[in-house]
XYZ file of C-alpha atoms in Angstrom:
692
model
C 36.270 8.153 5.673
C 35.029 8.817 2.240
C 31.487 10.183 2.535
C 31.357 12.300 5.718
C 32.383 15.847 5.116
C 32.321 17.490 8.521
C 34.625 15.249 10.555
C 37.374 16.674 12.786
C 40.891 15.462 13.212
C 42.832 14.914 16.469
C 44.249 18.404 16.685
C 42.792 19.520 19.963
C 45.094 18.913 22.954
C 43.668 17.827 26.261
C 42.809 20.735 28.588
C 45.373 21.958 31.124
C 45.871 20.622 34.528
C 48.856 22.476 35.998
C 49.086 20.102 39.025
C 51.858 20.594 41.607
C 53.750 17.818 43.323
C 51.396 16.393 45.841
C 52.225 17.712 49.374
C 52.860 15.190 52.115
C 49.481 13.954 53.281
C 48.021 11.253 55.338
C 45.960 8.699 53.477
C 42.658 9.909 54.992
C 40.549 9.854 51.878
C 37.495 8.089 53.148
C 36.179 5.423 50.722
C 32.820 5.932 52.363
C 32.802 9.656 51.468
C 33.661 8.962 47.836
C 31.103 6.183 47.663
C 28.498 8.569 49.104
C 29.303 11.032 46.371
C 28.814 8.279 43.768
C 25.549 7.272 45.402
C 24.076 10.804 45.469
C 25.114 11.336 41.849
C 23.376 8.024 40.948
C 20.237 9.142 42.785
C 20.269 12.530 40.994
C 20.815 10.854 37.586
C 17.744 8.653 38.206
C 15.564 11.868 38.271
C 14.668 12.187 34.640
C 11.357 14.000 34.127
C 10.173 17.465 34.961
C 6.680 18.544 33.907
C 6.277 21.963 35.385
C 6.845 25.667 34.800
C 10.482 25.373 35.902
C 11.341 22.482 33.513
C 14.183 24.315 31.774
C 15.845 25.342 35.081
C 15.559 21.800 36.562
C 16.962 20.217 33.380
C 19.885 22.626 33.229
C 20.725 21.889 36.928
C 20.535 18.189 36.378
C 22.728 18.316 33.247
C 25.401 20.357 35.066
C 25.420 17.996 38.028
C 25.836 14.989 35.813
C 28.983 16.544 34.430
C 30.593 16.143 37.824
C 30.502 12.300 37.529
C 33.932 11.893 35.878
C 35.566 13.893 38.733
C 34.278 11.531 41.396
C 35.164 8.536 39.251
C 38.737 9.679 38.913
C 39.030 10.386 42.553
C 37.862 6.861 43.335
C 40.494 5.374 40.974
C 43.340 7.543 42.307
C 45.866 5.841 44.546
C 47.349 9.098 45.785
C 46.862 10.131 49.449
C 44.336 12.929 50.029
C 44.897 15.770 52.540
C 42.424 16.872 55.148
C 41.778 20.068 53.086
C 40.713 17.909 50.080
C 38.466 15.726 52.188
C 36.776 18.853 53.639
C 36.163 20.216 50.182
C 34.648 16.943 49.057
C 32.405 16.828 52.178
C 31.194 20.365 51.214
C 30.417 19.097 47.720
C 28.501 16.185 49.200
C 26.278 18.531 51.222
C 25.654 20.756 48.154
C 24.669 17.722 46.058
C 22.239 16.571 48.765
C 20.584 19.962 48.657
C 20.430 19.815 44.858
C 18.895 16.288 45.004
C 16.046 17.503 47.204
C 15.321 20.397 44.861
C 15.350 18.175 41.753
C 12.970 15.771 43.514
C 10.734 18.609 44.236
C 10.757 19.505 40.515
C 10.119 15.869 39.486
C 7.623 14.690 42.074
C 6.176 17.872 43.501
C 2.966 19.649 42.782
C 2.954 21.748 39.612
C 0.428 24.155 41.066
C 2.375 24.534 44.291
C 5.645 25.266 42.412
C 4.025 28.054 40.432
C 2.251 29.725 43.340
C 5.370 29.565 45.494
C 7.553 31.039 42.735
C 9.514 33.244 45.126
C 10.375 30.278 47.372
C 11.390 28.100 44.451
C 13.529 30.817 42.937
C 15.259 31.287 46.251
C 16.002 27.619 46.549
C 17.475 27.539 43.053
C 19.772 30.468 44.019
C 20.775 28.733 47.243
C 21.555 25.426 45.621
C 23.557 27.023 42.762
C 25.492 29.092 45.369
C 26.209 25.966 47.446
C 27.541 24.127 44.415
C 29.498 27.043 43.125
C 31.263 27.521 46.544
C 31.958 23.810 46.839
C 33.586 23.608 43.471
C 35.560 26.798 44.129
C 37.029 25.234 47.297
C 38.293 21.982 45.568
C 42.193 22.178 45.502
C 42.619 20.843 41.959
C 46.392 21.442 42.083
C 46.611 18.826 44.812
C 44.168 16.248 43.388
C 45.080 13.501 40.934
C 42.539 14.331 38.266
C 43.036 14.655 34.487
C 43.112 17.839 32.553
C 39.795 17.314 30.735
C 37.967 16.554 33.977
C 39.319 19.702 35.615
C 38.222 21.796 32.616
C 34.810 20.213 32.639
C 34.391 21.092 36.322
C 35.497 24.640 35.631
C 32.860 24.845 32.954
C 30.178 23.709 35.377
C 31.410 26.287 37.849
C 31.119 29.064 35.318
C 27.576 27.909 34.291
C 26.464 27.752 37.920
C 27.768 31.258 38.522
C 25.889 32.603 35.483
C 22.744 30.744 36.498
C 22.880 32.205 40.001
C 23.236 35.755 38.582
C 20.410 35.297 36.063
C 17.058 35.105 37.775
C 14.697 32.931 35.660
C 11.025 33.732 36.399
C 8.058 31.535 35.782
C 5.299 32.279 33.250
C 3.616 35.459 34.485
C 0.337 34.681 32.756
C 0.306 31.224 34.343
C 1.064 32.618 37.778
C -1.696 35.264 37.493
C -4.289 32.718 36.257
C -3.511 30.332 39.097
C -3.490 33.127 41.733
C -6.824 34.506 40.658
C -8.534 31.057 40.891
C -6.684 30.280 44.122
C -8.306 33.328 45.824
C -11.836 32.465 44.514
C -14.470 30.733 46.469
C -15.441 27.125 45.545
C -18.800 28.232 44.076
C -17.357 30.943 41.820
C -17.326 29.938 38.149
C -14.178 30.339 36.117
C -13.777 31.319 32.495
C -13.272 27.985 30.513
C -10.602 29.731 28.372
C -8.473 30.155 31.461
C -9.004 26.630 32.610
C -8.086 25.295 29.219
C -4.947 27.318 29.241
C -4.003 26.118 32.722
C -4.662 22.454 31.837
C -2.397 22.694 28.751
C 0.433 24.683 30.468
C 0.467 22.462 33.504
C 0.013 19.267 31.451
C -2.925 18.173 33.555
C -4.833 16.457 30.725
C -5.321 12.866 31.952
C -6.697 11.115 34.950
C -3.280 9.826 36.110
C -1.902 13.334 35.794
C -4.669 14.748 37.943
C -4.365 11.966 40.591
C -0.594 12.457 40.842
C -1.035 16.271 41.222
C -3.734 15.760 43.885
C -1.375 13.602 46.014
C 1.706 15.774 45.467
C -0.295 18.915 46.268
C -1.447 17.512 49.574
C 1.985 16.383 50.622
C 3.612 19.709 49.756
C 0.963 21.862 51.281
C 1.149 19.969 54.578
C 4.894 20.284 54.693
C 4.787 24.071 54.057
C 4.541 26.728 56.638
C 1.402 28.569 57.709
C -2.029 27.044 58.072
C -1.866 23.761 56.082
C -5.629 23.226 56.355
C -6.353 26.528 54.576
C -3.636 25.932 51.942
C -4.913 22.395 51.220
C -8.479 23.629 50.922
C -7.693 26.478 48.527
C -5.377 24.482 46.301
C -7.759 21.482 46.280
C -10.548 23.778 45.115
C -8.301 25.122 42.404
C -7.380 21.587 41.233
C -10.997 20.533 41.377
C -11.951 23.267 38.925
C -9.254 22.156 36.491
C -10.216 18.498 36.935
C -14.011 19.190 36.319
C -13.109 21.098 33.181
C -10.809 18.394 31.829
C -13.370 15.629 32.517
C -16.080 17.736 30.992
C -14.150 17.900 27.756
C -14.189 14.146 27.162
C -16.313 12.145 29.678
C -16.301 8.959 27.563
C -12.721 8.014 28.371
C -10.789 7.532 31.604
C -7.494 8.452 30.082
C -8.158 11.978 28.694
C -6.175 13.110 25.667
C -5.794 15.933 23.230
C -7.373 15.764 19.763
C -5.444 15.124 16.593
C -4.380 18.756 16.280
C -2.750 18.539 19.752
C -5.301 20.727 21.655
C -8.210 19.947 24.023
C -11.449 19.984 22.129
C -14.034 22.722 22.619
C -16.512 21.865 25.451
C -19.496 22.564 23.209
C -18.323 20.187 20.464
C -17.315 16.783 21.829
C -15.296 14.776 19.248
C -15.536 11.045 18.593
C -13.946 8.576 20.949
C -10.485 7.661 19.887
C -10.011 3.905 19.527
C -7.651 2.468 22.124
C -5.505 0.886 19.390
C -4.835 4.420 17.983
C -3.599 5.724 21.310
C 0.012 5.588 22.437
C 0.192 3.440 25.588
C 2.524 6.023 27.182
C 0.853 9.350 26.416
C -2.689 8.101 25.751
C -2.768 10.479 22.835
C -3.622 9.782 19.139
C -0.417 8.576 17.545
C 1.092 10.639 14.816
C 4.201 8.590 14.053
C 3.603 4.996 15.330
C 6.558 2.755 15.578
C 6.936 -0.909 16.586
C 9.445 -2.112 19.165
C 10.988 -5.608 19.373
C 8.128 -6.966 21.532
C 5.610 -6.069 18.833
C 3.956 -3.229 20.739
C 3.361 0.090 19.030
C 4.134 3.489 20.518
C 4.344 7.144 19.424
C 7.987 7.623 18.200
C 8.666 10.607 20.400
C 7.415 8.876 23.578
C 9.270 5.650 23.169
C 12.480 7.473 22.179
C 12.279 9.482 25.456
C 11.752 6.199 27.307
C 14.871 4.628 25.682
C 16.965 7.735 26.071
C 16.180 7.671 29.761
C 18.094 4.348 29.970
C 15.190 1.891 29.991
C 15.614 -1.408 28.171
C 12.074 -2.851 28.687
C 8.750 -2.510 26.883
C 6.631 0.004 28.831
C 3.444 -1.915 28.340
C 4.550 -5.546 28.791
C 7.716 -4.979 30.842
C 9.472 -7.549 28.640
C 13.108 -6.861 27.995
C 13.756 -5.411 24.582
C 16.021 -7.505 22.400
C 17.035 -4.338 20.458
C 16.310 -0.628 20.568
C 15.396 -0.539 16.866
C 12.098 1.225 15.972
C 10.183 0.109 12.883
C 7.630 2.523 11.415
C 4.078 1.029 11.557
C 2.889 2.173 8.157
C -0.286 0.126 8.294
C -1.474 1.663 11.608
C -0.512 5.167 10.399
C -2.732 4.604 7.302
C -5.654 3.343 9.499
C -5.375 6.407 11.803
C -5.438 8.730 8.758
C -8.578 6.960 7.388
C -10.307 7.173 10.765
C -9.596 10.885 11.056
C -10.984 11.529 7.566
C -14.165 9.523 8.308
C -14.757 11.522 11.490
C -14.107 14.928 9.966
C -10.743 15.422 11.719
C -7.533 16.594 10.207
C -5.104 13.682 9.842
C -2.385 13.866 12.460
C 0.830 15.368 11.127
C 4.122 13.810 12.073
C 6.098 16.049 14.433
C 8.794 18.175 12.921
C 12.293 18.281 14.402
C 12.964 21.594 16.187
C 16.230 22.158 14.383
C 15.118 20.863 11.054
C 16.358 23.019 8.178
C 13.801 25.405 6.729
C 14.072 23.992 3.172
C 13.332 20.223 3.486
C 13.987 17.843 0.598
C 11.708 18.235 -2.414
C 8.575 16.218 -2.879
C 10.244 14.168 -5.564
C 13.182 13.331 -3.284
C 10.776 12.500 -0.426
C 8.905 10.102 -2.674
C 12.190 8.598 -3.724
C 13.145 8.068 -0.102
C 9.922 6.263 0.657
C 10.421 3.981 -2.406
C 13.956 3.195 -1.200
C 12.684 2.288 2.294
C 10.325 -0.256 0.738
C 13.315 -1.787 -1.040
C 15.338 -1.748 2.196
C 12.694 -3.944 3.718
C 12.718 -6.317 0.717
C 13.761 -9.923 0.961
C 15.802 -9.468 -2.202
C 19.510 -8.952 -1.520
C 19.899 -7.025 -4.824
C 17.079 -4.658 -3.961
C 18.617 -4.085 -0.503
C 22.124 -3.446 -1.921
C 20.768 -0.984 -4.510
C 18.529 0.877 -2.113
C 21.116 1.276 0.668
C 23.640 2.503 -1.830
C 21.174 5.177 -2.993
C 20.390 6.142 0.584
C 24.128 6.497 1.209
C 24.496 8.897 -1.693
C 21.401 10.905 -0.797
C 22.596 11.265 2.782
C 25.939 12.446 1.516
C 24.505 15.216 -0.588
C 23.090 17.810 1.985
C 21.563 18.396 5.426
C 18.015 18.507 4.142
C 18.318 14.961 2.766
C 19.824 13.725 6.123
C 16.829 15.152 7.980
C 14.296 13.824 5.422
C 15.809 10.274 5.387
C 15.805 9.984 9.193
C 12.290 11.377 9.418
C 11.047 8.768 7.037
C 12.165 6.032 9.416
C 15.292 4.829 7.549
C 17.630 4.467 10.529
C 16.286 1.238 11.999
C 16.286 -0.383 8.595
C 19.910 0.596 8.032
C 20.835 -0.735 11.425
C 19.322 -4.141 10.488
C 21.626 -4.259 7.463
C 24.824 -3.952 9.518
C 24.744 -7.639 10.264
C 24.097 -9.027 6.741
C 26.726 -11.267 5.219
C 27.026 -9.265 2.003
C 30.041 -7.026 2.589
C 29.009 -4.431 0.079
C 25.572 -3.991 1.563
C 27.178 -3.741 5.021
C 29.622 -1.104 3.818
C 26.812 0.986 2.287
C 24.728 0.749 5.519
C 27.451 1.837 7.872
C 28.466 4.661 5.522
C 24.867 5.864 5.197
C 24.638 5.992 9.032
C 27.922 7.936 9.078
C 26.529 10.506 6.625
C 23.227 10.776 8.556
C 25.043 11.269 11.827
C 26.589 14.545 10.594
C 23.147 16.111 11.206
C 23.105 16.702 14.917
C 19.513 15.678 15.490
C 20.213 12.206 13.947
C 22.844 11.286 16.537
C 20.289 10.560 19.147
C 18.117 8.626 16.734
C 20.997 6.433 15.707
C 21.915 5.620 19.288
C 18.301 5.064 20.237
C 17.895 2.616 17.350
C 20.579 0.303 18.901
C 23.086 0.893 16.131
C 26.284 0.827 18.182
C 26.595 -3.048 18.435
C 26.093 -3.304 14.665
C 28.667 -0.637 13.922
C 31.134 -2.424 16.243
C 30.406 -5.644 14.341
C 31.313 -3.996 11.045
C 34.425 -2.517 12.703
C 35.520 -6.038 13.589
C 34.545 -8.004 10.475
C 33.764 -5.717 7.587
C 35.842 -4.755 4.595
C 38.626 -2.247 5.111
C 36.528 0.638 3.856
C 33.591 -0.420 6.001
C 35.894 -0.626 9.041
C 37.178 2.812 8.298
C 33.692 4.330 8.052
C 32.521 2.367 11.162
C 35.360 4.054 13.110
C 34.374 7.513 11.693
C 30.745 6.765 12.677
C 31.726 6.062 16.267
C 33.734 9.238 16.294
C 30.824 11.299 14.979
C 28.398 9.740 17.596
C 30.919 10.165 20.434
C 30.765 13.978 20.084
C 27.855 13.671 22.604
C 29.330 12.874 26.049
C 26.617 10.335 26.980
C 27.387 8.365 23.843
C 31.055 7.926 24.882
C 29.858 5.691 27.707
C 27.524 3.684 25.411
C 30.133 3.159 22.746
C 32.863 2.135 25.190
C 30.496 -0.360 26.937
C 29.607 -1.928 23.526
C 33.218 -3.150 23.087
C 34.278 -0.647 20.413
C 37.718 0.159 21.794
C 39.664 -3.100 21.110
C 38.632 -3.178 17.415
C 39.605 0.482 17.161
C 42.970 -0.281 18.585
C 43.291 -3.136 16.054
C 42.453 -0.787 13.195
C 45.007 1.729 14.513
C 47.640 -1.044 14.347
C 46.674 -2.819 11.182
C 44.692 -0.398 9.047
C 45.889 1.649 6.116
C 46.605 5.341 6.469
C 43.012 6.484 6.368
C 41.987 3.674 8.701
C 44.591 4.612 11.271
C 43.457 8.274 11.133
C 39.797 7.316 11.579
C 40.685 4.979 14.506
C 42.802 7.646 16.176
C 40.130 10.322 16.008
C 37.574 7.883 17.525
C 39.925 6.783 20.232
C 40.920 10.274 21.112
C 37.315 11.308 21.500
C 36.251 8.177 23.440
C 39.139 8.379 25.829
C 38.031 11.789 27.009
C 35.671 9.750 29.186
C 37.789 8.412 32.091
C 36.144 4.963 32.093
C 37.314 4.312 28.491
C 40.972 5.050 29.192
C 41.532 1.817 31.073
C 39.804 -0.106 28.331
C 42.174 1.434 25.727
C 45.287 0.667 27.867
C 44.109 -2.984 28.374
C 43.527 -3.285 24.667
C 47.264 -2.568 24.132
C 47.037 0.881 22.615
C 50.153 2.306 24.334
C 52.824 0.139 22.523
C 51.139 0.857 19.221
C 51.179 4.661 19.865
C 54.833 4.384 20.773
C 55.573 2.682 17.479
C 53.760 5.432 15.595
C 55.939 7.974 17.423
C 59.056 6.251 16.291
C 57.899 6.247 12.660
C 58.015 9.914 11.558
C 56.920 8.834 8.069
C 53.715 7.374 9.363
C 52.063 10.783 9.514
C 50.536 9.760 12.911
C 52.848 11.558 15.321
C 50.371 14.297 16.158
C 47.508 11.892 16.807
C 49.651 9.425 18.808
C 51.012 12.140 21.116
C 47.527 13.681 21.641
C 46.118 10.259 22.705
C 49.089 9.613 24.987
C 48.518 12.965 26.647
C 44.973 11.924 27.521
C 45.876 8.408 28.704
C 48.732 9.632 30.884
C 46.134 11.095 33.257
C 44.869 7.549 34.077
C 46.887 5.433 36.566
C 46.973 2.457 34.158
C 47.897 4.708 31.261
C 50.706 6.297 33.167
C 52.109 2.930 34.158
C 51.913 1.585 30.621
C 53.581 4.698 29.177
C 56.378 4.414 31.783
C 56.881 0.745 30.966
C 57.205 1.518 27.296
C 60.434 3.478 27.797
C 58.717 6.610 26.656
C 60.865 9.252 28.411
C 63.666 9.407 25.771
C 61.106 9.632 22.953
C 59.234 12.395 24.807
C 62.384 14.401 25.382
C 63.180 14.120 21.626
C 59.719 15.416 20.841
C 60.261 18.406 23.089
C 63.541 18.948 21.283
C 62.498 18.537 17.673
C 58.684 18.350 17.482
C 56.094 20.874 16.379
C 54.624 23.386 18.863
C 51.664 21.158 19.534
C 53.817 18.038 19.865
C 56.179 19.785 22.332
C 53.297 20.751 24.625
C 51.705 17.279 24.460
C 55.048 15.582 25.164
C 55.548 17.941 28.119
C 51.943 17.143 29.309
C 52.761 13.442 29.365
C 55.886 14.089 31.294
C 53.967 16.183 33.840
C 51.847 13.073 34.722
C 54.850 10.670 34.669
C 56.867 12.992 36.996
C 54.165 12.933 39.658
C 53.433 10.175 42.163
C 55.369 7.247 43.413
C 57.752 6.854 40.444
C 58.421 10.521 39.854
C 62.070 10.487 40.895
C 62.809 7.691 38.462
C 61.373 9.650 35.498
C 62.920 12.967 36.616
C 66.360 11.396 36.699
C 65.825 9.693 33.298
C 64.623 12.947 31.720
C 67.523 14.879 33.212
C 70.018 12.366 31.800
C 68.616 12.973 28.336
C 69.076 16.717 28.610
C 65.520 17.821 29.161
C 66.294 20.774 31.488
C 67.605 23.162 28.756
C 64.766 22.147 26.491
C 62.205 22.930 29.145
C 63.769 26.338 29.729
C 63.474 27.145 26.038
C 59.860 25.848 25.970
C 58.993 27.937 29.088
C 60.335 31.013 27.256
C 59.115 30.552 23.687
C 56.484 27.835 23.667
C 52.773 28.042 23.299
C 50.754 29.194 26.378
C 50.008 25.653 27.272
C 53.566 24.519 26.514
C 54.872 27.275 28.789
C 52.686 26.146 31.676
C 53.705 22.490 31.363
C 57.415 23.423 31.012
C 57.260 25.782 34.056
C 55.563 23.080 36.217
C 58.223 20.530 35.179
C 61.030 22.977 35.993
C 59.564 23.600 39.417
C 59.494 19.856 40.074
C 63.013 19.491 38.917
C 64.133 22.408 41.158
C 62.595 20.746 44.211
C 63.954 17.318 43.219
C 67.508 18.683 42.709
C 67.322 20.617 45.944
C 66.387 17.405 47.759
C 69.232 15.597 46.086
C 71.770 18.267 47.207
C 70.441 18.252 50.729
C 70.733 14.440 50.894
C 74.281 14.635 49.526
C 75.271 17.217 52.065
C 73.873 15.098 54.876
C 75.740 12.036 53.555
C 78.958 13.985 53.282
C 78.642 15.292 56.846
C 77.940 11.824 58.136
C 80.959 10.422 56.288
C 83.208 13.178 57.703
C 81.996 12.424 61.189
C 82.674 8.686 60.794
C 86.122 9.262 59.230
C 87.393 11.673 61.810
C 86.100 9.832 64.903
C 86.736 10.976 68.531
C 90.299 12.322 69.115
C 90.580 10.439 72.407
C 90.713 7.098 70.670
C 94.026 7.865 68.992
C 97.180 6.287 70.380
C 99.471 8.659 72.393
C 102.172 8.655 69.712
C 99.740 8.756 66.711
C 99.292 12.014 64.861
C 95.845 12.906 63.673
C 95.762 13.360 59.873
C 93.329 16.014 58.717
C 90.596 14.751 56.314
C 91.134 15.705 52.693
C 87.604 16.786 51.682
C 88.530 16.721 48.028
C 88.676 12.914 48.138
C 85.102 12.557 49.415
C 82.802 11.219 46.746
C 79.732 13.357 46.810
């Protein structure tokens, strides 16, 4: 990984899950209950857009609930029996999620006006939903459930966030509330200050006919379902909406899809601007485009709008509904130039392309910006030499600093780089994937790279590129997988088998890059099975047995993650791992000791636990665990203590079974005295001869 400078190594161990031996339980886990949890999470995840005063609160709640997905997924995959207590806690979670779903639907489909005016009611519902979810998560007995360390830690994070959200009362915009309330209490004939109406239209995002129609329907439905006199509520709110609608229509009566002017604001009612040509409007927002881009169907959209569409999971063209062959976005330089000319002819300021919120204060210089634009022209050239030269220069510029990374992405380089991942020239391919790696270091670019459809191309390079290109492809996947949603995308694109291949056959740097990517991807439960099926466990075991490989730390860290998956645990057990793990606890570093103990915790739990406990005991693990429990790291101490408790119960069960067997043997050997012959003397049993 030559170019990227901010990449991590696999040094973070999986979070703790100090699970106890599962108590005896009846297999009462209802598949229907687990499926209902999956269904409600799917329904919640499908709610994607909130355009109201509570947008931040709704988005935060949605994001936290989505983080519970891996918990339900692991429970569905678990083969362990579940107790009545666990079923009750999951049923409570289902009810809490149902309440959250209704609240989120209210935020997505409900009336914007109603939500502001009923601020106390909405705030109360937020509090109640957060409380329900917090209580449901608190009641889940994680020590009895077969879930991985990282999932447990993720749920604990959600619990803490919900607790803080419940304690922190977020209020709506006071000015917005006051403006709406004042108009709500006015009569229908009373005129309203246009400044207030303009402010309301902008804050409520009621700037087009479709917006106003949707608000009218939602307002009626919500008002009718509320308490009090629905007729009076509907009348007052309808009058309020009519005032806003009349104002918005009065601003631009020539068009049916009302939009903001090029500066992003509604035009003054006394100065009506020129009609914006339809070709200059984004089909999604109906606004004048500032950064037009072309999708694979040939349609043009505002970049920000189509990126939101793609990030929401859609794979079709919004206008034609055709399936997109790729998510690549190509800047429409010709249309942007025409829009600029039209604005100048009509006395308007040319639209400025949006600036990234987190863009560094000091962007690249004018000279560098001009250089980037020249390079983009060469990237689009039909000349292979021009492409190779340009992509090499982009790679170097992206390596230099954060400002360049932002500037290059803003100029529209990413889709062009993605298109070069599949070229036959290996050097060009290597430059392209490394340039994407360097660009991905800047956090804002990760989403752009994913949205451009880069992952299949990166996987292609990982499979068939030069060794250096394969290494940097692996590093790129690691960088992108820092975002949880991307772990799913990358795993689904078939990245894991070629990563396993690089881990097996690559050079030292290739193995390191493959290991870091695999570690990060396997944090997502769905990718663990893919890694196991790709044969990663035997390779990891080989690396453990080669101290000179320099890969022991990485191999153990990945094994610790995989051991929480049923297939991973089975594969590790089949690989005769116990003696190696005991040796690691004996002679390894502090981190290796705790990771080896973590793997043993999972092996020594479930159907085969007695087999692994006996094997570990035969290799002298007990004294090593006692030492680790006394002098290890905090995590190592917890794992060692948990294993010692399991050994204690296991040995106690063994002793009890031996005592019962001995008593039964004594009873059978002595027999009833009456059965002896009259002249036969009863010989007392020599207990020292009984084989215990």
